[in-house]
Amino acid sequence: MSVPGPSSPDGALPRPPYCLEAGEPTPGTQNQVVLLDTLEQEISKFKECHSMLDINALFAEAKHYHAKLVNIRKEMLMLHEKTSKLKKRALKLQQKRQKEELEREQQREKEFEREKQLTARPAKRT
C-alpha cells in the first residue's frame, strides 16, 4: 500500500510514494524518479532561459533609454549654441540702438544750438 506524499510548492508532482510494506520503491517508481529528475532539470533550464530573456529585455530597454539620453544631450547642446548666438545678436542690437539714440540726442543738441544762434537778438546800442 502506498501513501501519497505532500505536494511541492512550485506545483510539480511530488516524489512518487514508496512501498511501505517492502521498504523499497515499487518497480515503476524508479522510472518515475528518473523522469521527475529530468523534468525538474528541464524546468530549471526553462526558468534560466526565461530569466535570460528578461535580462535581454532589460538590456534592450537600457539601450533604448541610452539612445534617448544621447539625443537629449545633442538637443541641449544645439539649444545652448542657439541661445548663445541669440544673446550675442541681442547684445549687438542693443548696442546699435544705444548708439543710434546717442547720435539722435547729439543731433538734437546741435539743432538746438543752431536755432539758438539763429534767433534774433536785440542789437546793442553804442
PDB file of C-alpha atoms in Angstrom:
ATOM      1  CA  MET A   1       0.000   0.000   0.000  1.00  0.00           C
ATOM      2  CA  SER A   2       1.381   3.398  -0.924  1.00  0.00           C
ATOM      3  CA  VAL A   3       0.774   6.745   0.742  1.00  0.00           C
ATOM      4  CA  PRO A   4       0.797   9.937  -1.338  1.00  0.00           C
ATOM      5  CA  GLY A   5       3.441  12.470  -0.298  1.00  0.00           C
ATOM      6  CA  PRO A   6       2.959  16.222   0.169  1.00  0.00           C
ATOM      7  CA  SER A   7       2.742  18.320  -2.971  1.00  0.00           C
ATOM      8  CA  SER A   8       5.649  20.656  -3.727  1.00  0.00           C
ATOM      9  CA  PRO A   9       5.204  24.456  -3.554  1.00  0.00           C
ATOM     10  CA  ASP A  10       6.031  25.040  -7.246  1.00  0.00           C
ATOM     11  CA  GLY A  11       3.175  22.809  -8.372  1.00  0.00           C
ATOM     12  CA  ALA A  12       5.367  19.960  -9.592  1.00  0.00           C
ATOM     13  CA  LEU A  13       4.340  16.449  -8.807  1.00  0.00           C
ATOM     14  CA  PRO A  14       5.657  15.147  -5.509  1.00  0.00           C
ATOM     15  CA  ARG A  15       8.136  12.354  -5.421  1.00  0.00           C
ATOM     16  CA  PRO A  16       6.391   9.041  -6.016  1.00  0.00           C
ATOM     17  CA  PRO A  17       5.293   7.183  -2.948  1.00  0.00           C
ATOM     18  CA  TYR A  18       7.357   4.273  -1.821  1.00  0.00           C
ATOM     19  CA  CYS A  19       6.040   0.900  -0.988  1.00  0.00           C
ATOM     20  CA  LEU A  20       5.716   0.841   2.770  1.00  0.00           C
ATOM     21  CA  GLU A  21       5.402  -2.917   3.074  1.00  0.00           C
ATOM     22  CA  ALA A  22       8.593  -3.898   1.287  1.00  0.00           C
ATOM     23  CA  GLY A  23      10.643  -0.856   2.324  1.00  0.00           C
ATOM     24  CA  GLU A  24      11.847  -0.211  -1.226  1.00  0.00           C
ATOM     25  CA  PRO A  25      10.340   1.520  -4.267  1.00  0.00           C
ATOM     26  CA  THR A  26       7.846  -0.229  -6.471  1.00  0.00           C
ATOM     27  CA  PRO A  27       9.181  -1.294  -9.891  1.00  0.00           C
ATOM     28  CA  GLY A  28       7.704   1.716 -11.768  1.00  0.00           C
ATOM     29  CA  THR A  29       8.779   4.165  -9.088  1.00  0.00           C
ATOM     30  CA  GLN A  30      12.457   4.203 -10.114  1.00  0.00           C
ATOM     31  CA  ASN A  31      11.446   5.238 -13.622  1.00  0.00           C
ATOM     32  CA  GLN A  32       9.192   7.918 -12.158  1.00  0.00           C
ATOM     33  CA  VAL A  33      12.059   9.237 -10.032  1.00  0.00           C
ATOM     34  CA  VAL A  34      14.315   9.463 -13.087  1.00  0.00           C
ATOM     35  CA  LEU A  35      11.501  11.078 -15.051  1.00  0.00           C
ATOM     36  CA  LEU A  36      10.852  13.612 -12.271  1.00  0.00           C
ATOM     37  CA  ASP A  37      14.556  14.454 -12.001  1.00  0.00           C
ATOM     38  CA  THR A  38      14.709  15.003 -15.742  1.00  0.00           C
ATOM     39  CA  LEU A  39      11.563  17.108 -15.600  1.00  0.00           C
ATOM     40  CA  GLU A  40      12.987  19.223 -12.774  1.00  0.00           C
ATOM     41  CA  GLN A  41      16.169  19.764 -14.781  1.00  0.00           C
ATOM     42  CA  GLU A  42      14.126  20.831 -17.801  1.00  0.00           C
ATOM     43  CA  ILE A  43      12.068  23.199 -15.637  1.00  0.00           C
ATOM     44  CA  SER A  44      15.226  24.758 -14.221  1.00  0.00           C
ATOM     45  CA  LYS A  45      16.621  25.150 -17.766  1.00  0.00           C
ATOM     46  CA  PHE A  46      13.353  26.760 -18.834  1.00  0.00           C
ATOM     47  CA  LYS A  47      13.463  29.158 -15.877  1.00  0.00           C
ATOM     48  CA  GLU A  48      17.069  30.013 -16.691  1.00  0.00           C
ATOM     49  CA  CYS A  49      16.168  30.720 -20.324  1.00  0.00           C
ATOM     50  CA  HIS A  50      13.207  32.780 -19.212  1.00  0.00           C
ATOM     51  CA  SER A  51      15.423  34.819 -16.881  1.00  0.00           C
ATOM     52  CA  MET A  52      17.888  35.319 -19.764  1.00  0.00           C
ATOM     53  CA  LEU A  53      15.015  36.686 -21.837  1.00  0.00           C
ATOM     54  CA  ASP A  54      14.212  39.084 -19.010  1.00  0.00           C
ATOM     55  CA  ILE A  55      17.859  40.159 -18.845  1.00  0.00           C
ATOM     56  CA  ASN A  56      17.945  40.639 -22.617  1.00  0.00           C
ATOM     57  CA  ALA A  57      14.776  42.723 -22.413  1.00  0.00           C
ATOM     58  CA  LEU A  58      16.364  44.867 -19.692  1.00  0.00           C
ATOM     59  CA  PHE A  59      19.479  45.380 -21.804  1.00  0.00           C
ATOM     60  CA  ALA A  60      17.341  46.344 -24.796  1.00  0.00           C
ATOM     61  CA  GLU A  61      15.411  48.807 -22.643  1.00  0.00           C
ATOM     62  CA  ALA A  62      18.652  50.240 -21.248  1.00  0.00           C
ATOM     63  CA  LYS A  63      19.991  50.652 -24.796  1.00  0.00           C
ATOM     64  CA  HIS A  64      16.770  52.426 -25.816  1.00  0.00           C
ATOM     65  CA  TYR A  65      16.964  54.864 -22.893  1.00  0.00           C
ATOM     66  CA  HIS A  66      20.674  55.443 -23.506  1.00  0.00           C
ATOM     67  CA  ALA A  67      19.847  56.448 -27.091  1.00  0.00           C
ATOM     68  CA  LYS A  68      17.164  58.795 -25.750  1.00  0.00           C
ATOM     69  CA  LEU A  69      19.676  60.388 -23.372  1.00  0.00           C
ATOM     70  CA  VAL A  70      22.192  60.839 -26.180  1.00  0.00           C
ATOM     71  CA  ASN A  71      19.531  62.556 -28.299  1.00  0.00           C
ATOM     72  CA  ILE A  72      18.507  64.804 -25.406  1.00  0.00           C
ATOM     73  CA  ARG A  73      22.139  65.766 -24.834  1.00  0.00           C
ATOM     74  CA  LYS A  74      22.587  66.629 -28.531  1.00  0.00           C
ATOM     75  CA  GLU A  75      19.423  68.702 -28.431  1.00  0.00           C
ATOM     76  CA  MET A  76      20.582  70.501 -25.288  1.00  0.00           C
ATOM     77  CA  LEU A  77      23.939  71.334 -26.910  1.00  0.00           C
ATOM     78  CA  MET A  78      22.166  72.608 -30.021  1.00  0.00           C
ATOM     79  CA  LEU A  79      19.835  74.750 -27.895  1.00  0.00           C
ATOM     80  CA  HIS A  80      22.811  76.088 -25.941  1.00  0.00           C
ATOM     81  CA  GLU A  81      24.516  77.138 -29.186  1.00  0.00           C
ATOM     82  CA  LYS A  82      21.331  78.796 -30.440  1.00  0.00           C
ATOM     83  CA  THR A  83      20.818  80.713 -27.201  1.00  0.00           C
ATOM     84  CA  SER A  84      24.451  81.857 -27.234  1.00  0.00           C
ATOM     85  CA  LYS A  85      24.044  83.161 -30.789  1.00  0.00           C
ATOM     86  CA  LEU A  86      20.771  84.867 -29.878  1.00  0.00           C
ATOM     87  CA  LYS A  87      22.361  86.511 -26.832  1.00  0.00           C
ATOM     88  CA  LYS A  88      25.216  87.851 -28.983  1.00  0.00           C
ATOM     89  CA  ARG A  89      22.747  89.146 -31.550  1.00  0.00           C
ATOM     90  CA  ALA A  90      20.595  90.773 -28.850  1.00  0.00           C
ATOM     91  CA  LEU A  91      23.686  92.460 -27.371  1.00  0.00           C
ATOM     92  CA  LYS A  92      24.721  93.805 -30.789  1.00  0.00           C
ATOM     93  CA  LEU A  93      21.202  95.104 -31.433  1.00  0.00           C
ATOM     94  CA  GLN A  94      21.104  96.764 -28.021  1.00  0.00           C
ATOM     95  CA  GLN A  95      24.465  98.441 -28.626  1.00  0.00           C
ATOM     96  CA  LYS A  96      23.314  99.594 -32.077  1.00  0.00           C
ATOM     97  CA  ARG A  97      20.115 101.091 -30.591  1.00  0.00           C
ATOM     98  CA  GLN A  98      22.076 102.864 -27.868  1.00  0.00           C
ATOM     99  CA  LYS A  99      24.480 104.266 -30.457  1.00  0.00           C
ATOM    100  CA  GLU A 100      21.592 105.460 -32.639  1.00  0.00           C
ATOM    101  CA  GLU A 101      19.877 107.021 -29.624  1.00  0.00           C
ATOM    102  CA  LEU A 102      23.098 108.813 -28.644  1.00  0.00           C
ATOM    103  CA  GLU A 103      23.509 110.104 -32.201  1.00  0.00           C
ATOM    104  CA  ARG A 104      19.903 111.379 -32.217  1.00  0.00           C
ATOM    105  CA  GLU A 105      20.455 113.142 -28.913  1.00  0.00           C
ATOM    106  CA  GLN A 106      23.647 114.760 -30.227  1.00  0.00           C
ATOM    107  CA  GLN A 107      21.807 115.823 -33.392  1.00  0.00           C
ATOM    108  CA  ARG A 108      19.042 117.409 -31.301  1.00  0.00           C
ATOM    109  CA  GLU A 109      21.610 119.318 -29.269  1.00  0.00           C
ATOM    110  CA  LYS A 110      23.302 120.592 -32.441  1.00  0.00           C
ATOM    111  CA  GLU A 111      19.973 121.709 -33.856  1.00  0.00           C
ATOM    112  CA  PHE A 112      19.058 123.375 -30.576  1.00  0.00           C
ATOM    113  CA  GLU A 113      22.406 125.266 -30.552  1.00  0.00           C
ATOM    114  CA  ARG A 114      21.961 126.257 -34.179  1.00  0.00           C
ATOM    115  CA  GLU A 115      18.447 127.566 -33.554  1.00  0.00           C
ATOM    116  CA  LYS A 116      19.707 129.399 -30.506  1.00  0.00           C
ATOM    117  CA  GLN A 117      22.319 131.138 -32.629  1.00  0.00           C
ATOM    118  CA  LEU A 118      19.778 131.950 -35.345  1.00  0.00           C
ATOM    119  CA  THR A 119      17.232 133.537 -33.027  1.00  0.00           C
ATOM    120  CA  ALA A 120      17.050 137.308 -33.231  1.00  0.00           C
ATOM    121  CA  ARG A 121      18.842 139.188 -30.506  1.00  0.00           C
ATOM    122  CA  PRO A 122      18.421 142.789 -29.787  1.00  0.00           C
ATOM    123  CA  ALA A 123      21.338 144.797 -31.027  1.00  0.00           C
ATOM    124  CA  LYS A 124      23.455 146.662 -28.564  1.00  0.00           C
ATOM    125  CA  ARG A 125      23.325 150.459 -28.719  1.00  0.00           C
ATOM    126  CA  THR A 126      26.529 152.197 -28.839  1.00  0.00           C
TER     127      THR A 126
END
